[in-house]
Tab-separated table of C-alpha atoms and ligand atoms in Angstrom:
chain	number	residue	atom	x	y	z
A	1	UNK	CA	86.217	102.294	76.307
A	2	UNK	CA	88.151	104.698	78.524
A	3	UNK	CA	86.455	106.117	81.699
A	4	UNK	CA	86.115	109.845	81.711
A	5	UNK	CA	88.401	111.430	84.155
A	6	UNK	CA	86.952	114.778	83.852
A	7	UNK	CA	84.373	115.178	86.763
A	8	UNK	CA	85.343	111.698	88.298
A	9	UNK	CA	85.420	111.600	91.988
A	10	UNK	CA	88.478	110.009	93.284
A	11	UNK	CA	89.362	109.543	97.072
A	12	UNK	CA	92.918	109.053	97.969
A	13	UNK	CA	94.509	107.966	101.206
A	14	UNK	CA	97.990	109.336	102.069
A	15	UNK	CA	97.958	112.255	99.595
A	16	UNK	CA	100.283	114.481	101.639
A	17	UNK	CA	103.464	113.116	99.930
A	18	UNK	CA	104.997	110.843	97.384
A	19	UNK	CA	102.825	108.624	95.162
A	20	UNK	CA	99.506	109.837	96.549
A	21	UNK	CA	100.402	113.497	96.216
A	22	UNK	CA	101.785	113.035	92.635
A	23	UNK	CA	98.583	110.990	91.669
A	24	UNK	CA	96.386	113.829	93.093
A	25	UNK	CA	98.413	116.369	90.863
A	26	UNK	CA	98.030	114.126	87.851
A	27	UNK	CA	94.327	113.544	88.330
A	28	UNK	CA	93.528	117.027	89.116
A	29	UNK	CA	95.191	118.260	85.851
A	30	UNK	CA	92.788	115.820	84.033
A	31	UNK	CA	89.715	117.586	85.792
A	32	UNK	CA	88.942	114.901	88.518
A	33	UNK	CA	87.413	115.863	91.719
A	34	UNK	CA	89.448	114.712	94.690
A	35	UNK	CA	88.973	113.771	98.282
A	36	UNK	CA	92.387	113.633	99.978
A	37	UNK	CA	93.323	112.298	103.289
A	38	UNK	CA	96.398	112.063	105.594
A	39	UNK	CA	97.576	112.923	109.012
A	40	UNK	CA	99.454	116.088	108.072
A	41	UNK	CA	96.424	118.071	106.906
A	42	UNK	CA	98.161	121.259	106.485
A	43	UNK	CA	100.017	119.666	103.428
A	44	UNK	CA	96.777	118.555	101.990
A	45	UNK	CA	95.452	122.014	102.149
A	46	UNK	CA	98.639	123.601	100.586
A	47	UNK	CA	98.301	120.865	97.886
A	48	UNK	CA	94.578	121.901	97.487
A	49	UNK	CA	95.554	125.460	96.985
A	50	UNK	CA	98.063	124.544	94.342
A	51	UNK	CA	95.632	122.772	92.443
A	52	UNK	CA	93.205	125.656	92.369
A	53	UNK	CA	91.004	124.539	95.272
A	54	UNK	CA	87.606	122.693	95.359
A	55	UNK	CA	88.969	119.475	96.642
A	56	UNK	CA	87.958	117.963	99.859
A	57	UNK	CA	90.973	117.398	102.546
A	58	UNK	CA	90.319	115.306	105.522
A	59	UNK	CA	92.762	114.805	108.434
A	60	UNK	CA	92.547	111.065	109.084
A	61	UNK	CA	94.811	108.352	110.447
A	62	UNK	CA	93.923	105.202	108.632
A	63	UNK	CA	95.104	103.084	111.426
A	64	UNK	CA	91.837	104.280	113.161
A	65	UNK	CA	88.734	102.514	111.582
A	66	UNK	CA	86.529	105.371	112.498
A	67	UNK	CA	88.730	107.815	110.563
A	68	UNK	CA	88.371	105.752	107.352
A	69	UNK	CA	84.870	105.449	108.025
A	70	UNK	CA	84.558	109.305	108.375
A	71	UNK	CA	86.756	109.899	105.340
A	72	UNK	CA	84.808	107.753	102.822
A	73	UNK	CA	81.395	109.008	104.234
A	74	UNK	CA	82.488	112.776	103.917
A	75	UNK	CA	83.646	112.132	100.312
A	76	UNK	CA	80.286	110.697	99.311
A	77	UNK	CA	78.421	113.377	101.282
A	78	UNK	CA	80.464	116.323	99.599
A	79	UNK	CA	80.617	114.934	95.923
A	80	UNK	CA	77.571	112.604	95.973
A	81	UNK	CA	79.587	109.521	94.738
A	82	UNK	CA	82.840	107.817	94.638
A	83	UNK	CA	84.013	106.606	91.422
A	84	UNK	CA	87.456	105.415	92.560
A	85	UNK	CA	89.146	104.715	95.866
A	86	UNK	CA	92.825	104.743	96.037
A	87	UNK	CA	94.262	102.843	99.233
A	88	UNK	CA	97.661	104.302	99.175
A	89	UNK	CA	98.488	105.415	102.734
A	90	UNK	CA	101.275	103.171	104.037
A	91	UNK	CA	104.865	103.035	105.464
A	92	UNK	CA	107.555	100.563	106.300
A	93	UNK	CA	110.425	100.308	108.855
A	94	UNK	CA	113.915	98.733	108.718
A	95	UNK	CA	113.988	95.899	111.201
A	96	UNK	CA	114.507	92.112	111.062
A	97	UNK	CA	111.217	90.132	111.718
A	98	UNK	CA	112.476	88.297	114.868
A	99	UNK	CA	113.403	91.737	116.314
A	100	UNK	CA	109.997	93.411	115.542
A	101	UNK	CA	107.961	93.918	118.697
A	102	UNK	CA	104.386	92.947	118.875
A	103	UNK	CA	103.509	96.603	118.932
A	104	UNK	CA	105.272	97.438	115.829
A	105	UNK	CA	103.838	94.627	114.011
A	106	UNK	CA	100.312	95.430	115.153
A	107	UNK	CA	101.074	99.209	113.954
A	108	UNK	CA	102.082	98.262	110.538
A	109	UNK	CA	99.220	96.111	109.854
A	110	UNK	CA	96.826	98.669	111.307
A	111	UNK	CA	97.993	101.213	108.909
A	112	UNK	CA	98.743	99.223	105.690
A	113	UNK	CA	96.177	96.466	105.819
A	114	UNK	CA	93.332	97.555	108.245
A	115	UNK	CA	93.727	101.073	106.714
A	116	UNK	CA	92.812	99.584	103.464
A	117	UNK	CA	90.201	97.190	104.378
A	118	UNK	CA	88.430	99.612	106.609
A	119	UNK	CA	88.152	102.227	103.866
A	120	UNK	CA	87.052	99.502	101.350
A	121	UNK	CA	84.314	98.157	103.894
A	122	UNK	CA	82.889	101.852	103.985
A	123	UNK	CA	83.281	102.476	100.367
A	124	UNK	CA	81.754	99.168	98.948
A	125	UNK	CA	78.062	99.921	100.005
A	126	UNK	CA	78.232	103.371	98.415
A	127	UNK	CA	79.666	102.140	95.302
A	128	UNK	CA	77.116	99.409	95.080
A	129	UNK	CA	74.338	101.679	94.960
A	130	UNK	CA	75.822	103.966	92.166
A	131	UNK	CA	74.759	103.827	88.568
A	132	UNK	CA	77.003	102.057	86.167
A	133	UNK	CA	79.084	104.414	84.261
A	134	UNK	CA	81.531	103.308	81.662
A	135	UNK	CA	81.178	99.732	82.484
A	136	UNK	CA	81.596	100.162	86.229
A	137	UNK	CA	79.925	101.432	89.360
A	138	UNK	CA	83.344	102.169	90.848
A	139	UNK	CA	86.962	100.949	91.369
A	140	UNK	CA	89.216	100.131	94.154
A	141	UNK	CA	93.005	100.894	93.573
A	142	UNK	CA	95.282	99.338	96.206
A	143	UNK	CA	98.814	100.431	96.191
A	144	UNK	CA	100.782	97.296	97.338
A	145	UNK	CA	104.318	96.714	96.335
A	146	UNK	CA	106.564	94.478	94.281
A	147	UNK	CA	107.721	93.315	97.868
A	148	UNK	CA	104.378	91.708	97.835
A	149	UNK	CA	105.742	88.705	95.957
A	150	UNK	CA	109.049	88.474	97.687
A	151	UNK	CA	109.740	89.181	101.305
A	152	UNK	CA	112.662	91.450	101.830
A	153	UNK	CA	115.253	91.115	104.535
A	154	UNK	CA	114.986	94.137	107.145
A	155	UNK	CA	111.621	94.702	105.595
A	156	UNK	CA	109.773	91.458	106.615
A	157	UNK	CA	106.779	92.979	108.181
A	158	UNK	CA	106.501	95.408	105.618
A	159	UNK	CA	106.528	92.898	102.812
A	160	UNK	CA	104.037	90.967	104.823
A	161	UNK	CA	101.574	93.908	104.876
A	162	UNK	CA	101.939	94.376	101.102
A	163	UNK	CA	101.486	90.575	100.458
A	164	UNK	CA	98.328	90.732	102.611
A	165	UNK	CA	96.911	93.636	100.490
A	166	UNK	CA	97.444	91.864	97.253
A	167	UNK	CA	95.915	88.536	98.427
A	168	UNK	CA	93.042	90.709	99.682
A	169	UNK	CA	92.713	92.208	96.192
A	170	UNK	CA	92.788	88.923	94.467
A	171	UNK	CA	89.802	87.651	96.616
A	172	UNK	CA	87.831	91.052	96.351
A	173	UNK	CA	88.395	91.307	92.676
A	174	UNK	CA	86.196	88.167	92.125
A	175	UNK	CA	83.887	89.067	95.098
A	176	UNK	CA	83.006	92.482	93.664
A	177	UNK	CA	82.726	91.551	89.985
A	178	UNK	CA	78.914	90.964	90.292
A	179	UNK	CA	78.770	94.462	91.595
A	180	UNK	CA	80.641	95.975	88.594
A	181	UNK	CA	83.359	97.405	91.008
A	182	UNK	CA	86.779	96.770	89.581
A	183	UNK	CA	89.738	96.053	91.598
A	184	UNK	CA	93.284	96.899	90.712
A	185	UNK	CA	96.497	96.281	92.427
A	186	UNK	CA	99.686	98.402	91.914
A	187	UNK	CA	103.026	97.108	92.798
A	188	UNK	CA	105.732	99.717	92.531
A	189	UNK	CA	109.273	98.897	93.069
A	190	UNK	CA	111.722	101.488	94.511
A	191	UNK	CA	110.164	104.822	94.054
A	192	UNK	CA	111.789	108.325	94.910
A	193	UNK	CA	109.342	109.528	97.814
A	194	UNK	CA	109.746	110.025	101.571
A	195	UNK	CA	109.359	106.413	102.102
A	196	UNK	CA	112.733	105.182	102.821
A	197	UNK	CA	113.485	108.332	104.984
A	198	UNK	CA	110.457	107.549	107.114
A	199	UNK	CA	111.267	103.744	107.082
A	200	UNK	CA	114.743	104.424	108.561
A	201	UNK	CA	113.323	107.163	110.955
A	202	UNK	CA	111.014	104.584	112.538
A	203	UNK	CA	113.736	102.438	113.976
A	204	UNK	CA	117.002	104.368	113.374
A	205	UNK	CA	118.305	101.632	111.528
A	206	UNK	CA	120.096	102.510	108.046
A	207	UNK	CA	119.826	100.788	104.803
A	208	UNK	CA	122.197	101.268	101.975
A	209	UNK	CA	121.860	104.397	99.864
A	210	UNK	CA	120.210	103.737	96.565
A	211	UNK	CA	121.160	105.597	93.510
A	212	UNK	CA	117.932	107.750	93.208
A	213	UNK	CA	118.329	107.441	89.392
A	214	UNK	CA	117.646	103.814	89.366
A	215	UNK	CA	114.324	104.360	91.214
A	216	UNK	CA	111.023	105.472	89.396
A	217	UNK	CA	109.666	108.853	90.217
A	218	UNK	CA	106.349	109.243	91.856
A	219	UNK	CA	105.231	111.206	89.022
A	220	UNK	CA	105.923	108.226	86.550
A	221	UNK	CA	104.038	105.813	89.025
A	222	UNK	CA	101.172	108.204	89.392
A	223	UNK	CA	100.963	108.635	85.353
A	224	UNK	CA	100.699	104.808	85.103
A	225	UNK	CA	98.058	104.874	87.829
A	226	UNK	CA	95.870	107.468	86.108
A	227	UNK	CA	95.848	104.907	83.091
A	228	UNK	CA	94.639	102.040	85.096
A	229	UNK	CA	91.785	104.300	86.563
A	230	UNK	CA	91.012	105.313	82.818
A	231	UNK	CA	90.965	101.603	81.794
A	232	UNK	CA	90.717	99.322	84.985
A	233	UNK	CA	93.194	96.350	84.907
A	234	UNK	CA	93.692	93.550	87.545
A	235	UNK	CA	97.421	94.448	88.217
A	236	UNK	CA	99.709	97.283	87.408
A	237	UNK	CA	103.521	96.816	87.698
A	238	UNK	CA	104.937	100.475	87.082
A	239	UNK	CA	108.269	98.877	86.230
A	240	UNK	CA	107.027	95.910	84.092
A	241	UNK	CA	110.021	93.674	83.973
A	242	UNK	CA	109.700	93.402	87.813
A	243	UNK	CA	106.714	91.358	87.593
A	244	UNK	CA	108.398	88.702	85.412
A	245	UNK	CA	111.545	88.758	87.323
A	246	UNK	CA	109.683	88.183	90.674
A	247	UNK	CA	107.676	85.312	89.032
A	248	UNK	CA	110.980	83.731	87.866
A	249	UNK	CA	112.521	84.201	91.320
A	250	UNK	CA	109.753	82.227	92.759
A	251	UNK	CA	110.724	79.242	90.479
A	252	UNK	CA	114.447	79.518	91.854
A	253	UNK	CA	114.113	80.098	95.611
A	254	UNK	CA	117.664	79.018	96.250
A	255	UNK	CA	119.243	81.600	93.926
A	256	UNK	CA	116.743	84.267	95.137
A	257	UNK	CA	117.708	83.688	98.699
A	258	UNK	CA	121.542	83.999	97.816
A	259	UNK	CA	120.866	87.332	96.174
A	260	UNK	CA	118.821	88.476	99.169
A	261	UNK	CA	121.419	87.353	101.544
A	262	UNK	CA	123.650	89.710	99.982
A	263	UNK	CA	121.369	92.626	100.552
A	264	UNK	CA	120.774	91.456	104.233
A	265	UNK	CA	124.423	91.590	104.944
A	266	UNK	CA	124.963	94.961	103.343
A	267	UNK	CA	122.177	96.186	105.868
A	268	UNK	CA	123.506	94.184	108.818
A	269	UNK	CA	126.905	95.548	108.258
A	270	UNK	CA	125.853	99.032	108.095
A	271	UNK	CA	124.000	98.875	111.403
A	272	UNK	CA	126.757	96.996	113.427
A	273	UNK	CA	127.818	99.088	116.394
B	301	LIG	N1	108.347	104.515	97.700
B	301	LIG	C1	108.521	103.195	97.336
B	301	LIG	O1	109.723	102.772	97.190
B	301	LIG	C2	107.283	102.263	97.289
B	301	LIG	C3	107.526	101.125	96.660
B	301	LIG	C4	106.410	100.213	96.687
B	301	LIG	C5	105.142	100.516	97.247
B	301	LIG	N2	104.910	101.734	97.907
B	301	LIG	C6	103.643	102.042	98.546
B	301	LIG	O2	103.372	103.363	98.033
B	301	LIG	C7	102.408	103.890	99.079
B	301	LIG	C8	103.031	105.384	99.226
B	301	LIG	O3	104.182	105.541	99.690
B	301	LIG	P1	105.082	106.701	99.217
B	301	LIG	O4	106.301	105.994	98.556
B	301	LIG	O5	104.345	107.608	98.376
B	301	LIG	O6	105.527	107.036	100.661
B	301	LIG	P2	105.538	108.525	101.369
B	301	LIG	O7	106.293	109.668	100.497
B	301	LIG	O8	106.177	108.318	102.724
B	301	LIG	O9	103.979	108.862	101.525
B	301	LIG	C9	103.134	108.057	102.539
B	301	LIG	C10	101.800	108.518	102.392
B	301	LIG	O10	101.027	107.922	103.203
B	301	LIG	C11	100.490	108.680	104.391
B	301	LIG	N3	100.188	107.967	105.617
B	301	LIG	C12	101.089	107.128	106.174
B	301	LIG	N4	100.596	106.710	107.265
B	301	LIG	C13	99.439	107.147	107.453
B	301	LIG	C14	98.341	106.925	108.233
B	301	LIG	N5	98.357	106.206	109.602
B	301	LIG	N6	97.049	107.542	108.047
B	301	LIG	C15	96.811	108.412	106.752
B	301	LIG	N7	98.044	108.588	106.123
B	301	LIG	C16	99.296	107.895	106.341
B	301	LIG	C17	101.260	109.714	104.515
B	301	LIG	O11	100.826	111.013	105.146
B	301	LIG	P3	100.813	111.438	106.504
B	301	LIG	O12	102.332	111.201	107.215
B	301	LIG	O13	100.546	113.123	106.326
B	301	LIG	O14	99.716	110.795	107.394
B	301	LIG	C18	101.849	110.129	103.183
B	301	LIG	O15	100.924	110.948	102.537
B	301	LIG	C19	102.489	103.058	100.263
B	301	LIG	O16	101.675	102.299	100.748
B	301	LIG	C20	103.846	102.331	100.050
B	301	LIG	O17	103.960	101.091	100.972
B	301	LIG	C21	106.032	102.645	97.887
């Protein structure tokens, strides 16, 4: 049976742009009540106005554990429950692994991984006390990436954070089963958002321009996430063949390394002085 989206309370991190924003729009159109967080709170407030108001907007930096706890507690206080938590806030940067400083490495783990686990740690005790509605007390949706299953050259640290999220979700899924809290990982491929502009801006290094037509839109990804909130599943691969391609790639690491070396050389050439 599908969970009822109308009146469902969904907390989304990183809702000021991209996939998080598109998801907020899609869920609001189905009557969900939203708690949104990001650092650019003015964008959240503008989004809330566009959606007709009534949603909760919290300025939070998920790299700060206290902000995660404050966001989750404010959601529960405001709406009385949390039916789904979407851990979406994240970023990448263009740099080889060996050239990534300790500080850059710590910062990306703080946002992408600890920002996820700190929100989950605060939300689970709240969800565990809720009544079971439509088979579940709650759901945790983690926006990982297809890069979780294969580290990308110049995106090694980013890929590692996404792999960490996916591994944590696999453990969490089993751990939270007795609590009737569903855990879903989402593994998008290249999606048209601010992601790549932010990734280049962090280091000043460029990556080859991708034809935006080959990327999925944030709206397509969001529509599919709405479906896994309605009917929780273990994993969502918004571009379905990418799942099988990556599984196959794991069987042929030599061929995959050669394909990845081509991508590496492209970025390397682009950034030579
Ligand atoms: N686009 C892709 O190709 C792609 C592919 C696979 C997976 N993903 C994943 O999808 C998720 C969303 O990315 P996107 O593509 O939608 O990128 P985006 O357009 O750059 O949006 C990123 C969102 O995360 C928020 N955010 C970043 N750092 C934050 C922090 N420290 N605290 C709170 N919010 C923070 C940003 O808000 P503020 O800047 O206002 O804080 C923004 O709302 C990420 O986890 C990303 O890894 C993206």
